[in-house]
Structures are given as C-alpha cells and as structure tokens.
CSV table of C-alpha atoms in Angstrom, one decimal:
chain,number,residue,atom,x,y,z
A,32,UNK,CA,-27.0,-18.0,11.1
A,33,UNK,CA,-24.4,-20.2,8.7
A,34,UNK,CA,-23.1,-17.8,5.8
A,35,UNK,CA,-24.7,-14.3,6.9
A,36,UNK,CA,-22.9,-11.6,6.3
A,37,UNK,CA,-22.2,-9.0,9.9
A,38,UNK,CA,-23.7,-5.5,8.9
A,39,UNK,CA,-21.5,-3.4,6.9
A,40,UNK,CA,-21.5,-0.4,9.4
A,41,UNK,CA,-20.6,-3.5,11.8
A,42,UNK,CA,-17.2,-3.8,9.6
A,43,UNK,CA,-16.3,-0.6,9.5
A,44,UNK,CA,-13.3,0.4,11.7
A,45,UNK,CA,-12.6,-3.5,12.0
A,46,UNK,CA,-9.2,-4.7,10.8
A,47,UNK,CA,-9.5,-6.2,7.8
A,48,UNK,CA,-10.2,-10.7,7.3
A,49,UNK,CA,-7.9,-12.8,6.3
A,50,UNK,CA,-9.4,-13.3,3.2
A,51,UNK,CA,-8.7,-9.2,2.1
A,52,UNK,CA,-5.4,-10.0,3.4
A,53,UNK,CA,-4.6,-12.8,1.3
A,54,UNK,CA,-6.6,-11.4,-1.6
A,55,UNK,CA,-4.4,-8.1,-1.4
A,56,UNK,CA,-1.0,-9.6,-1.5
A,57,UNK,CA,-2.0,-11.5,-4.5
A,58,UNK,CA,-3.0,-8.4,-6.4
A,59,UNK,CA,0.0,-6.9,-5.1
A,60,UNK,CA,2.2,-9.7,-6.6
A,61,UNK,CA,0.7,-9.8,-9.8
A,62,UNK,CA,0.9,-5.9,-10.3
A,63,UNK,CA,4.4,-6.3,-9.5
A,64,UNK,CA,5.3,-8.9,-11.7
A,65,UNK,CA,3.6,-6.7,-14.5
A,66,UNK,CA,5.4,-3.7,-13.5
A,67,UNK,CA,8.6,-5.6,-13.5
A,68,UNK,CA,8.0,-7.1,-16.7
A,69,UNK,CA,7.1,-3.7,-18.3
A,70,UNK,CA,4.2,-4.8,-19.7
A,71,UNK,CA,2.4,-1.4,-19.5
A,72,UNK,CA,3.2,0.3,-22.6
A,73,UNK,CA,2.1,3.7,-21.8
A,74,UNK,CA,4.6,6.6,-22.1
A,75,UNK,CA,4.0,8.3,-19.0
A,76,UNK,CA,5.5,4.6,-17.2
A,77,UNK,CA,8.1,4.1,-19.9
A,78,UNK,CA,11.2,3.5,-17.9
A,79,UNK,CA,9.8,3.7,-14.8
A,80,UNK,CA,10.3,1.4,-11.9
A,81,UNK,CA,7.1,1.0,-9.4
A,82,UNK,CA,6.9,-0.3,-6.4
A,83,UNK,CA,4.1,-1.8,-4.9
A,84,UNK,CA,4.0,-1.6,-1.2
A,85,UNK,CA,0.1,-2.8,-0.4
A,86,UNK,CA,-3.1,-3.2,-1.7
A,87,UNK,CA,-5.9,-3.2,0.6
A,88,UNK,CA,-8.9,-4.7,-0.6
A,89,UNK,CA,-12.3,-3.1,0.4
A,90,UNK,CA,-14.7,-6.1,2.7
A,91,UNK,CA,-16.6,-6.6,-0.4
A,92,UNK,CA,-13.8,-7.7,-2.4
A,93,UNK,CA,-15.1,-4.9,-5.1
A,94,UNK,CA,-12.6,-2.4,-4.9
A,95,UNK,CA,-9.2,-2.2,-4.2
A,96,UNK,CA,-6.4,0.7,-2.8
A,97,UNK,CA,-3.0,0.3,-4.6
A,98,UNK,CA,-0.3,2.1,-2.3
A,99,UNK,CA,2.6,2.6,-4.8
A,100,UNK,CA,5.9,4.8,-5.0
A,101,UNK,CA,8.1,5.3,-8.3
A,102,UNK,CA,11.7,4.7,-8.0
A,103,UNK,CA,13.1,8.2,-6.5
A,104,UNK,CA,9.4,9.3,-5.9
A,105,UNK,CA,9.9,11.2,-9.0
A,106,UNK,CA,7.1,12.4,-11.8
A,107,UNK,CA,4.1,11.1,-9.1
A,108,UNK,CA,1.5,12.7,-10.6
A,109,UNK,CA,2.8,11.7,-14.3
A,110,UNK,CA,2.7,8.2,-13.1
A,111,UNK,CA,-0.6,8.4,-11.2
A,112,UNK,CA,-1.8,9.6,-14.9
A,113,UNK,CA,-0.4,6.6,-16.5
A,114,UNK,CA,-1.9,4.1,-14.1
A,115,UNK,CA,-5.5,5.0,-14.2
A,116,UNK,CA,-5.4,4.6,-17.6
A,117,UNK,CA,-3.6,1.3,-17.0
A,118,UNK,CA,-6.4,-0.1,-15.0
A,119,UNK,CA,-8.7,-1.7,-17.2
A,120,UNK,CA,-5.5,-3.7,-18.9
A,121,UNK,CA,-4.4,-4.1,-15.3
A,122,UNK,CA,-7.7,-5.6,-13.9
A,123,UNK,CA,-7.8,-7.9,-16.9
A,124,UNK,CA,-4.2,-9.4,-16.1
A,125,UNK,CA,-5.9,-10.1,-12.6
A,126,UNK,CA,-8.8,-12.0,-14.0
A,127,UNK,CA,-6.3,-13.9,-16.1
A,128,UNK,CA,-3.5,-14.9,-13.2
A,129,UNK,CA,-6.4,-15.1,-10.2
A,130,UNK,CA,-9.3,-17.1,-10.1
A,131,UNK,CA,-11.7,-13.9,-8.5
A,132,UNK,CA,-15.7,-14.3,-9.1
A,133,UNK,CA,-15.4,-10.1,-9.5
A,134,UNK,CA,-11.8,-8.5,-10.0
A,135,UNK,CA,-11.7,-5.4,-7.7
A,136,UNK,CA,-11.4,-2.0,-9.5
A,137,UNK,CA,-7.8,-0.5,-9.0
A,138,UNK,CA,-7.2,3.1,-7.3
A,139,UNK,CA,-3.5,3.8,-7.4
A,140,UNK,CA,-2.8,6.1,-4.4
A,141,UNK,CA,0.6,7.1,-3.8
A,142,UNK,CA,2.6,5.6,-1.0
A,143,UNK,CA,4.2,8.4,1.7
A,144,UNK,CA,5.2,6.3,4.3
A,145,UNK,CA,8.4,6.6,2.6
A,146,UNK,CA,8.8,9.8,3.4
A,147,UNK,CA,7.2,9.9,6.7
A,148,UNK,CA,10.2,7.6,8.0
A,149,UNK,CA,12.4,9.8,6.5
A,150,UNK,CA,10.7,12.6,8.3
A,151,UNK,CA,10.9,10.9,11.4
A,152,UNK,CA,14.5,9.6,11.3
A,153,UNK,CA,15.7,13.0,10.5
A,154,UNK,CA,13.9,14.4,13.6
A,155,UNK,CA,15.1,11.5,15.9
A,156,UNK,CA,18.7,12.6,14.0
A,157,UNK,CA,18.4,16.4,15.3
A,158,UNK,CA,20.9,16.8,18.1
A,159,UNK,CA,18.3,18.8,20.4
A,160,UNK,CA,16.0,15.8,20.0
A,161,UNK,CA,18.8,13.2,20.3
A,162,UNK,CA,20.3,15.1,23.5
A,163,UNK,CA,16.6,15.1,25.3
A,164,UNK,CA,16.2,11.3,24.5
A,165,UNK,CA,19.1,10.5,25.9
A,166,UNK,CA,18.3,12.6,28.9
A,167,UNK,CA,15.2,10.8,29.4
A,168,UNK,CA,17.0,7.3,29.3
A,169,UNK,CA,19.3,8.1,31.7
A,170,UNK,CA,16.3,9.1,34.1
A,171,UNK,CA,14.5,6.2,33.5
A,172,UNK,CA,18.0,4.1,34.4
A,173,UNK,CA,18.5,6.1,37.6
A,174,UNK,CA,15.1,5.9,39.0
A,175,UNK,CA,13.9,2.4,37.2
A,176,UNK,CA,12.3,0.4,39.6
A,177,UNK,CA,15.9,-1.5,40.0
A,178,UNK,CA,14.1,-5.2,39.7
C-alpha cells in the first residue's frame, strides 16, 4: 500500500531511516550553534561549553535523545539541570531555524562514550594487555595461512 506506515513493533530494533538521520543532525547543528552563541541564559550553563555529539530522533519524529558532554565533563548533573529547563526555549529555536510539522521534545542525556574510549585505551595501554596482544600477533604471523 503507497504511504502506509510498517507496524511500530515492526520498527523496533531496526536502524534508524534516513529521514531520523537527517532530521537529527539538523537538531544537532542548530543546538550547537545555540550553545556556541550562548544564547541560554541560565546560570547553571553560564560559561559552559557543550558539546553535542548526536541526537537520535525517535521513528515518529516526536521525540528526540540529545547525547551531550560539557567541556572537561565537569558539573554534569548541574548542566543536565540547566538544560531541561532550556528545552522549551530550545524547541522553539527549532521551530524557528527548521521547517518540522511537530518539533521533537528534547531529552538531554549525557554522552559517555568519552569515557568509554578512554577506558578502553588505557586497558589496551596496560603492559600485561599490550604484551598478550602482541603475543597473539606474532601467532597469527607464524601460523597465518602464508597466502
């Protein structure tokens, strides 16, 4: 049928369209550009720099998961705070810079991918862990199927 709509339990687990693609890296550059201006004027995000690594938009287009870290990670929850209340103003500098039928509602969820790679660089740094990966590479060389 020409315009249905698959099931929504049919969506989940499904990676997302390209239109939630597109759509979330235009939220994602307007919130920046407001964060960078400093147009928030709420003391809790006075002075702080915020970076906006995604936004994932829900399949409806209704909602909308804003992954962001503060410069140094520092005073998260202070800046989580001063970001919900931020939303409304925030949602309304998206209906004025997009051209949305509904503006998805913000939720600002803090970005740890950051420090998972951290995480993981200082395991791969460890010298136990370094010595045993370069063990196994030199295995692999030795009995690799020579082609």
């Amino acid at each position: 049928m020409v315009g249905s709509h698959p099931d929504k339990a049919a969506r989940r687990g499904r990676a997302p369209s390209q239109r939630q693609l597109r759509i979330g890296e235009e939220v994602r550059h307007v919130l920046a550009g407001v964060f960078q201006r400093g147009d928030l004027h709420d003391p809790e995000l006075e002075g702080t720099s915020i970076t906006v690594s995604e936004v994932s938009v829900s399949p409806d287009l209704r909602n909308a998961n804003v992954f962001v870290m503060p410069l140094g990670g520092s005073n998260v929850d202070d800046v989580l705070g001063g970001l919900k209340r931020a939303a409304p103003f925030l949602r309304t500098m998206l209906a004025k810079q997009m051209s949305l039928r509904t503006v998805p509602r913000l939720r600002f969820i803090i970005d740890n991918a950051f420090d998972t790679a951290n995480r993981i660089n200082e395991v791969f740094q460890n010298p136990v862990v370094r010595a045993d990966l370069e063990k196994n590479d030199d295995e692999t060389d030795e009995g690799g199927n020579g082609a």
